[in-house]
GROMACS .gro file of C-alpha atoms in nm:
model
  366
    1UNK     CA    1  -1.877  -3.139   2.291
    2UNK     CA    2  -1.967  -2.785   2.188
    3UNK     CA    3  -2.005  -2.678   1.825
    4UNK     CA    4  -1.879  -2.328   1.753
    5UNK     CA    5  -1.967  -2.164   1.424
    6UNK     CA    6  -1.739  -1.903   1.272
    7UNK     CA    7  -1.858  -1.651   1.015
    8UNK     CA    8  -1.583  -1.505   0.804
    9UNK     CA    9  -1.401  -1.833   0.869
   10UNK     CA   10  -1.164  -1.781   0.576
   11UNK     CA   11  -1.062  -1.435   0.693
   12UNK     CA   12  -0.787  -1.316   0.924
   13UNK     CA   13  -0.970  -1.351   1.257
   14UNK     CA   14  -1.155  -1.661   1.141
   15UNK     CA   15  -0.828  -1.839   1.062
   16UNK     CA   16  -0.679  -1.745   1.399
   17UNK     CA   17  -0.983  -1.872   1.589
   18UNK     CA   18  -0.983  -2.199   1.396
   19UNK     CA   19  -0.612  -2.242   1.473
   20UNK     CA   20  -0.675  -2.162   1.840
   21UNK     CA   21  -0.942  -2.430   1.858
   22UNK     CA   22  -0.724  -2.705   1.709
   23UNK     CA   23  -0.587  -2.782   2.056
   24UNK     CA   24  -0.928  -2.790   2.230
   25UNK     CA   25  -1.062  -3.143   2.211
   26UNK     CA   26  -1.414  -3.060   2.332
   27UNK     CA   27  -1.488  -2.819   2.046
   28UNK     CA   28  -1.618  -2.891   1.695
   29UNK     CA   29  -1.611  -2.614   1.436
   30UNK     CA   30  -1.854  -2.513   1.162
   31UNK     CA   31  -1.743  -2.255   0.906
   32UNK     CA   32  -1.951  -1.998   0.723
   33UNK     CA   33  -1.788  -1.824   0.428
   34UNK     CA   34  -1.918  -1.566   0.179
   35UNK     CA   35  -2.066  -1.853  -0.020
   36UNK     CA   36  -2.265  -1.958   0.287
   37UNK     CA   37  -2.416  -1.612   0.319
   38UNK     CA   38  -2.507  -1.617  -0.049
   39UNK     CA   39  -2.722  -1.929   0.003
   40UNK     CA   40  -3.010  -1.891   0.250
   41UNK     CA   41  -3.053  -2.266   0.294
   42UNK     CA   42  -2.686  -2.314   0.379
   43UNK     CA   43  -2.691  -2.021   0.621
   44UNK     CA   44  -3.003  -2.155   0.791
   45UNK     CA   45  -2.839  -2.498   0.829
   46UNK     CA   46  -2.528  -2.335   0.973
   47UNK     CA   47  -2.739  -2.139   1.225
   48UNK     CA   48  -2.930  -2.450   1.327
   49UNK     CA   49  -2.627  -2.667   1.411
   50UNK     CA   50  -2.425  -2.426   1.625
   51UNK     CA   51  -2.417  -2.398   2.004
   52UNK     CA   52  -2.226  -2.071   1.973
   53UNK     CA   53  -2.128  -1.844   1.686
   54UNK     CA   54  -1.828  -1.611   1.654
   55UNK     CA   55  -1.949  -1.351   1.408
   56UNK     CA   56  -1.641  -1.214   1.230
   57UNK     CA   57  -1.782  -1.164   0.879
   58UNK     CA   58  -1.790  -0.801   0.778
   59UNK     CA   59  -1.683  -0.534   0.530
   60UNK     CA   60  -1.369  -0.337   0.616
   61UNK     CA   61  -1.276  -0.162   0.291
   62UNK     CA   62  -1.457  -0.009  -0.005
   63UNK     CA   63  -1.692   0.277  -0.073
   64UNK     CA   64  -1.837   0.425   0.246
   65UNK     CA   65  -2.196   0.346   0.155
   66UNK     CA   66  -2.100  -0.015   0.076
   67UNK     CA   67  -1.912  -0.054   0.406
   68UNK     CA   68  -2.206   0.063   0.615
   69UNK     CA   69  -2.470  -0.125   0.418
   70UNK     CA   70  -2.257  -0.438   0.391
   71UNK     CA   71  -2.204  -0.477   0.765
   72UNK     CA   72  -2.572  -0.421   0.834
   73UNK     CA   73  -2.677  -0.668   0.564
   74UNK     CA   74  -2.447  -0.941   0.696
   75UNK     CA   75  -2.577  -0.901   1.051
   76UNK     CA   76  -2.936  -0.901   0.925
   77UNK     CA   77  -2.879  -1.217   0.722
   78UNK     CA   78  -2.741  -1.397   1.028
   79UNK     CA   79  -3.026  -1.276   1.250
   80UNK     CA   80  -3.283  -1.387   0.990
   81UNK     CA   81  -3.118  -1.730   0.962
   82UNK     CA   82  -3.117  -1.773   1.340
   83UNK     CA   83  -3.485  -1.682   1.355
   84UNK     CA   84  -3.571  -1.914   1.066
   85UNK     CA   85  -3.380  -2.202   1.228
   86UNK     CA   86  -3.540  -2.138   1.566
   87UNK     CA   87  -3.201  -2.185   1.729
   88UNK     CA   88  -3.054  -1.992   2.020
   89UNK     CA   89  -2.674  -2.013   2.004
   90UNK     CA   90  -2.458  -1.775   2.203
   91UNK     CA   91  -2.349  -1.513   1.948
   92UNK     CA   92  -2.021  -1.327   2.003
   93UNK     CA   93  -2.006  -1.026   1.772
   94UNK     CA   94  -1.663  -0.891   1.679
   95UNK     CA   95  -1.722  -0.518   1.708
   96UNK     CA   96  -1.466  -0.239   1.687
   97UNK     CA   97  -1.350   0.052   1.902
   98UNK     CA   98  -1.472   0.261   1.608
   99UNK     CA   99  -1.833   0.157   1.670
  100UNK     CA  100  -1.918   0.481   1.849
  101UNK     CA  101  -1.780   0.703   1.573
  102UNK     CA  102  -1.972   0.867   1.292
  103UNK     CA  103  -1.783   0.689   1.013
  104UNK     CA  104  -1.953   0.450   0.772
  105UNK     CA  105  -1.764   0.162   0.929
  106UNK     CA  106  -1.856   0.273   1.281
  107UNK     CA  107  -2.223   0.312   1.193
  108UNK     CA  108  -2.234  -0.024   1.017
  109UNK     CA  109  -2.075  -0.210   1.308
  110UNK     CA  110  -2.299  -0.035   1.561
  111UNK     CA  111  -2.615  -0.117   1.369
  112UNK     CA  112  -2.503  -0.476   1.323
  113UNK     CA  113  -2.457  -0.512   1.699
  114UNK     CA  114  -2.799  -0.360   1.768
  115UNK     CA  115  -2.964  -0.595   1.520
  116UNK     CA  116  -2.813  -0.909   1.673
  117UNK     CA  117  -2.878  -0.786   2.026
  118UNK     CA  118  -3.242  -0.741   1.927
  119UNK     CA  119  -3.260  -1.097   1.796
  120UNK     CA  120  -3.104  -1.230   2.117
  121UNK     CA  121  -3.347  -1.036   2.336
  122UNK     CA  122  -3.644  -1.169   2.143
  123UNK     CA  123  -3.511  -1.529   2.129
  124UNK     CA  124  -3.385  -1.540   2.486
  125UNK     CA  125  -3.029  -1.614   2.372
  126UNK     CA  126  -2.691  -1.496   2.497
  127UNK     CA  127  -2.529  -1.213   2.299
  128UNK     CA  128  -2.184  -1.065   2.356
  129UNK     CA  129  -2.088  -0.739   2.191
  130UNK     CA  130  -1.710  -0.784   2.195
  131UNK     CA  131  -1.539  -0.451   2.127
  132UNK     CA  132  -1.193  -0.504   1.981
  133UNK     CA  133  -0.894  -0.267   1.959
  134UNK     CA  134  -0.643  -0.269   1.670
  135UNK     CA  135  -0.589  -0.637   1.593
  136UNK     CA  136  -0.273  -0.770   1.428
  137UNK     CA  137  -0.095  -1.103   1.384
  138UNK     CA  138   0.045  -1.362   1.147
  139UNK     CA  139  -0.146  -1.385   0.819
  140UNK     CA  140  -0.283  -1.032   0.816
  141UNK     CA  141  -0.328  -0.877   0.473
  142UNK     CA  142  -0.112  -0.568   0.412
  143UNK     CA  143  -0.306  -0.251   0.332
  144UNK     CA  144  -0.619  -0.421   0.460
  145UNK     CA  145  -0.617  -0.582   0.805
  146UNK     CA  146  -0.379  -0.358   0.997
  147UNK     CA  147  -0.092  -0.112   0.976
  148UNK     CA  148   0.123  -0.381   1.141
  149UNK     CA  149   0.066  -0.610   0.843
  150UNK     CA  150   0.153  -0.328   0.602
  151UNK     CA  151   0.476  -0.232   0.780
  152UNK     CA  152   0.587  -0.596   0.823
  153UNK     CA  153   0.517  -0.683   0.460
  154UNK     CA  154   0.713  -0.383   0.331
  155UNK     CA  155   1.008  -0.448   0.561
  156UNK     CA  156   1.014  -0.813   0.451
  157UNK     CA  157   1.030  -0.688   0.091
  158UNK     CA  158   1.330  -0.468   0.183
  159UNK     CA  159   1.120  -0.159   0.127
  160UNK     CA  160   1.122   0.154   0.342
  161UNK     CA  161   0.776   0.186   0.502
  162UNK     CA  162   0.641   0.537   0.545
  163UNK     CA  163   0.398   0.653   0.809
  164UNK     CA  164   0.103   0.822   0.639
  165UNK     CA  165  -0.004   0.989   0.963
  166UNK     CA  166   0.077   0.976   1.332
  167UNK     CA  167  -0.177   0.836   1.574
  168UNK     CA  168  -0.245   0.625   1.878
  169UNK     CA  169  -0.283   0.250   1.844
  170UNK     CA  170  -0.413  -0.006   2.092
  171UNK     CA  171  -0.266  -0.336   1.980
  172UNK     CA  172  -0.404  -0.684   2.048
  173UNK     CA  173  -0.279  -1.003   1.885
  174UNK     CA  174  -0.537  -1.210   1.699
  175UNK     CA  175  -0.476  -1.505   1.933
  176UNK     CA  176  -0.578  -1.282   2.225
  177UNK     CA  177  -0.904  -1.219   2.039
  178UNK     CA  178  -0.952  -1.592   1.985
  179UNK     CA  179  -0.893  -1.664   2.354
  180UNK     CA  180  -1.135  -1.389   2.454
  181UNK     CA  181  -1.407  -1.520   2.223
  182UNK     CA  182  -1.379  -1.867   2.377
  183UNK     CA  183  -1.379  -1.719   2.728
  184UNK     CA  184  -1.700  -1.529   2.648
  185UNK     CA  185  -1.863  -1.851   2.529
  186UNK     CA  186  -1.743  -2.075   2.811
  187UNK     CA  187  -1.828  -1.818   3.078
  188UNK     CA  188  -2.161  -1.730   2.912
  189UNK     CA  189  -2.087  -1.359   2.919
  190UNK     CA  190  -2.365  -1.134   2.790
  191UNK     CA  191  -2.373  -0.766   2.707
  192UNK     CA  192  -2.079  -0.552   2.605
  193UNK     CA  193  -1.726  -0.673   2.672
  194UNK     CA  194  -1.408  -0.488   2.574
  195UNK     CA  195  -1.071  -0.641   2.499
  196UNK     CA  196  -0.789  -0.413   2.611
  197UNK     CA  197  -0.479  -0.379   2.397
  198UNK     CA  198  -0.132  -0.231   2.445
  199UNK     CA  199  -0.104   0.143   2.365
  200UNK     CA  200   0.160   0.241   2.110
  201UNK     CA  201   0.209   0.533   1.874
  202UNK     CA  202   0.231   0.455   1.503
  203UNK     CA  203   0.582   0.604   1.489
  204UNK     CA  204   0.695   0.389   1.784
  205UNK     CA  205   0.552   0.079   1.614
  206UNK     CA  206   0.743   0.150   1.295
  207UNK     CA  207   1.065   0.220   1.486
  208UNK     CA  208   1.033  -0.108   1.676
  209UNK     CA  209   0.966  -0.313   1.362
  210UNK     CA  210   1.258  -0.147   1.181
  211UNK     CA  211   1.483  -0.239   1.472
  212UNK     CA  212   1.364  -0.602   1.459
  213UNK     CA  213   1.422  -0.617   1.084
  214UNK     CA  214   1.771  -0.466   1.119
  215UNK     CA  215   1.876  -0.711   1.391
  216UNK     CA  216   1.731  -1.014   1.216
  217UNK     CA  217   1.889  -0.908   0.887
  218UNK     CA  218   2.226  -0.933   1.070
  219UNK     CA  219   2.123  -1.282   1.190
  220UNK     CA  220   2.064  -1.158   1.544
  221UNK     CA  221   1.752  -1.245   1.744
  222UNK     CA  222   1.649  -0.911   1.901
  223UNK     CA  223   1.562  -0.849   2.262
  224UNK     CA  224   1.204  -0.954   2.326
  225UNK     CA  225   1.120  -0.810   2.664
  226UNK     CA  226   0.742  -0.827   2.644
  227UNK     CA  227   0.460  -1.029   2.495
  228UNK     CA  228   0.404  -0.741   2.253
  229UNK     CA  229   0.766  -0.760   2.133
  230UNK     CA  230   0.744  -1.137   2.082
  231UNK     CA  231   0.412  -1.116   1.898
  232UNK     CA  232   0.531  -0.831   1.676
  233UNK     CA  233   0.856  -1.012   1.595
  234UNK     CA  234   0.674  -1.335   1.513
  235UNK     CA  235   0.432  -1.139   1.296
  236UNK     CA  236   0.724  -0.979   1.110
  237UNK     CA  237   0.891  -1.320   1.064
  238UNK     CA  238   0.575  -1.461   0.909
  239UNK     CA  239   0.620  -1.229   0.610
  240UNK     CA  240   0.973  -1.361   0.549
  241UNK     CA  241   0.862  -1.722   0.497
  242UNK     CA  242   0.934  -1.905   0.273
  243UNK     CA  243   1.145  -1.676   0.051
  244UNK     CA  244   1.410  -1.589   0.312
  245UNK     CA  245   1.498  -1.947   0.408
  246UNK     CA  246   1.720  -2.140   0.444
  247UNK     CA  247   1.980  -1.889   0.564
  248UNK     CA  248   2.337  -1.996   0.485
  249UNK     CA  249   2.595  -1.932   0.756
  250UNK     CA  250   2.940  -1.792   0.683
  251UNK     CA  251   3.218  -2.035   0.773
  252UNK     CA  252   3.569  -1.939   0.881
  253UNK     CA  253   3.823  -2.207   0.801
  254UNK     CA  254   4.190  -2.257   0.878
  255UNK     CA  255   4.432  -2.545   0.922
  256UNK     CA  256   4.249  -2.658   1.235
  257UNK     CA  257   3.904  -2.684   1.070
  258UNK     CA  258   3.600  -2.460   1.038
  259UNK     CA  259   3.383  -2.239   1.262
  260UNK     CA  260   3.046  -2.076   1.216
  261UNK     CA  261   2.810  -1.884   1.445
  262UNK     CA  262   2.497  -2.096   1.500
  263UNK     CA  263   2.279  -1.854   1.698
  264UNK     CA  264   2.326  -1.490   1.791
  265UNK     CA  265   2.062  -1.365   2.030
  266UNK     CA  266   2.010  -1.066   2.257
  267UNK     CA  267   1.734  -1.260   2.430
  268UNK     CA  268   1.890  -1.583   2.557
  269UNK     CA  269   1.717  -1.915   2.510
  270UNK     CA  270   1.808  -2.282   2.502
  271UNK     CA  271   2.007  -2.505   2.265
  272UNK     CA  272   1.994  -2.879   2.236
  273UNK     CA  273   2.143  -3.137   2.001
  274UNK     CA  274   1.977  -3.447   1.858
  275UNK     CA  275   2.103  -3.744   1.661
  276UNK     CA  276   1.872  -3.932   1.424
  277UNK     CA  277   1.923  -4.260   1.242
  278UNK     CA  278   1.852  -4.283   0.867
  279UNK     CA  279   1.482  -4.255   0.786
  280UNK     CA  280   1.388  -4.114   1.129
  281UNK     CA  281   1.150  -3.815   1.141
  282UNK     CA  282   1.128  -3.573   1.431
  283UNK     CA  283   0.877  -3.296   1.493
  284UNK     CA  284   0.525  -3.300   1.350
  285UNK     CA  285   0.419  -3.021   1.581
  286UNK     CA  286   0.367  -2.645   1.580
  287UNK     CA  287   0.414  -2.349   1.815
  288UNK     CA  288   0.201  -2.043   1.884
  289UNK     CA  289   0.473  -1.820   2.035
  290UNK     CA  290   0.805  -2.006   2.036
  291UNK     CA  291   1.089  -1.911   1.802
  292UNK     CA  292   1.262  -2.235   1.705
  293UNK     CA  293   1.568  -2.280   1.484
  294UNK     CA  294   1.668  -2.597   1.298
  295UNK     CA  295   2.037  -2.620   1.201
  296UNK     CA  296   2.185  -2.941   1.058
  297UNK     CA  297   2.543  -2.998   1.172
  298UNK     CA  298   2.607  -3.336   1.010
  299UNK     CA  299   2.425  -3.546   0.753
  300UNK     CA  300   2.145  -3.477   0.508
  301UNK     CA  301   1.789  -3.378   0.601
  302UNK     CA  302   1.456  -3.281   0.457
  303UNK     CA  303   1.275  -3.010   0.654
  304UNK     CA  304   0.904  -2.973   0.580
  305UNK     CA  305   0.658  -2.706   0.693
  306UNK     CA  306   0.285  -2.654   0.643
  307UNK     CA  307   0.078  -2.357   0.750
  308UNK     CA  308  -0.208  -2.472   0.969
  309UNK     CA  309  -0.537  -2.535   0.785
  310UNK     CA  310  -0.348  -2.529   0.455
  311UNK     CA  311  -0.250  -2.822   0.232
  312UNK     CA  312   0.065  -2.664   0.084
  313UNK     CA  313   0.387  -2.819   0.215
  314UNK     CA  314   0.718  -2.633   0.182
  315UNK     CA  315   1.027  -2.855   0.161
  316UNK     CA  316   1.391  -2.764   0.220
  317UNK     CA  317   1.677  -3.005   0.155
  318UNK     CA  318   1.968  -2.914   0.383
  319UNK     CA  319   2.308  -3.061   0.465
  320UNK     CA  320   2.576  -3.028   0.727
  321UNK     CA  321   2.824  -2.971   0.444
  322UNK     CA  322   2.679  -2.621   0.400
  323UNK     CA  323   2.549  -2.508   0.740
  324UNK     CA  324   2.225  -2.317   0.713
  325UNK     CA  325   1.923  -2.263   0.935
  326UNK     CA  326   1.548  -2.232   0.911
  327UNK     CA  327   1.356  -2.050   1.183
  328UNK     CA  328   1.013  -2.206   1.215
  329UNK     CA  329   0.729  -1.957   1.167
  330UNK     CA  330   0.456  -1.974   1.428
  331UNK     CA  331   0.138  -2.168   1.340
  332UNK     CA  332   0.329  -2.383   1.090
  333UNK     CA  333   0.361  -2.752   1.169
  334UNK     CA  334   0.707  -2.883   1.086
  335UNK     CA  335   0.926  -3.193   1.081
  336UNK     CA  336   1.277  -3.299   0.994
  337UNK     CA  337   1.374  -3.634   0.837
  338UNK     CA  338   1.714  -3.794   0.800
  339UNK     CA  339   1.732  -3.864   0.426
  340UNK     CA  340   2.101  -3.956   0.425
  341UNK     CA  341   2.285  -4.283   0.467
  342UNK     CA  342   2.456  -4.185   0.794
  343UNK     CA  343   2.367  -4.027   1.123
  344UNK     CA  344   2.196  -3.689   1.125
  345UNK     CA  345   2.309  -3.438   1.389
  346UNK     CA  346   2.085  -3.135   1.436
  347UNK     CA  347   2.109  -2.830   1.658
  348UNK     CA  348   1.775  -2.696   1.780
  349UNK     CA  349   1.746  -2.356   1.947
  350UNK     CA  350   1.446  -2.194   2.113
  351UNK     CA  351   1.418  -1.839   2.243
  352UNK     CA  352   1.277  -1.965   2.574
  353UNK     CA  353   1.371  -2.234   2.824
  354UNK     CA  354   1.157  -2.544   2.796
  355UNK     CA  355   0.869  -2.542   3.046
  356UNK     CA  356   0.690  -2.878   3.080
  357UNK     CA  357   0.386  -2.697   3.221
  358UNK     CA  358   0.362  -2.464   2.919
  359UNK     CA  359   0.557  -2.627   2.637
  360UNK     CA  360   0.376  -2.441   2.355
  361UNK     CA  361   0.412  -2.755   2.143
  362UNK     CA  362   0.106  -2.901   1.973
  363UNK     CA  363   0.105  -3.226   1.779
  364UNK     CA  364   0.003  -3.194   1.414
  365UNK     CA  365   0.120  -3.403   1.117
  366UNK     CA  366   0.283  -3.206   0.839
   0.00000   0.00000   0.00000
């Protein structure tokens, strides 16, 4: 068992790393928040118990002087705590591609890396200076974490996002960062390591997200030809939940009966049908990439979802009388229960064919 500490554990990257580690049975997690850094004894105890530390805590926005000084002060506090505890965990420092620039943020991140590298050299510990590109993903704060979060949030609010300036992006999903951090720790990498992202212009990003929003607004799953497309679409979808669901389907009826379109997709995928007896619950799992649709065809059901590491449960009562669907957001555990007196018939759709070797299905009680 290895204990990994996470500074900035309540932040965007901290949440994604904690989620990533839920499926790794040989890892225990310790979290350090702002309150931990405000209490020297708590920070020292955190430093003493960790075998490795992912250092995500930092200052991204504010006055320039505060940004530079804040990042330096946080790194210094961690280095002092490590020295006081006499511990030698492997520290992975989340640096930025801006670290070599003359901005306040760049200077602060660079100095923070130098400070922790100095501690590691003196203590004889492993230190990885992990240089990250533009990171995006589910749960990012608009107007704070990334331009992707800002565009997705505004599109989900039916606003018309505007590009403030053109530029080059290098995009990496937060789960890629989490996987890279764990790889650095498990492989005992030291020195500078750089995570490569996918290049994309800001204008091309906005055009792609607008296209996704347009298709999905017409109840069409867009083409998702790359991992970037899938990650961007899942990120966009995360800003629609829970307000956009359930989505009611239009029915066409005549003397023969009724018809509705269950799934319209430009991507393909797989459908399957289940029957459930009264009181039976299915699910209690989550996905990290898979788009999954629940659509009740007959009977009455309660669909419940909970964002990972959160206690809030969202509930949707649905019925085959009024066909409607809910598309499960990634990193939300979910289940469906037959709450009626008769048999429940449910259509499930996924954007990908089921692969037993890589099912992307992780057990977690709602």
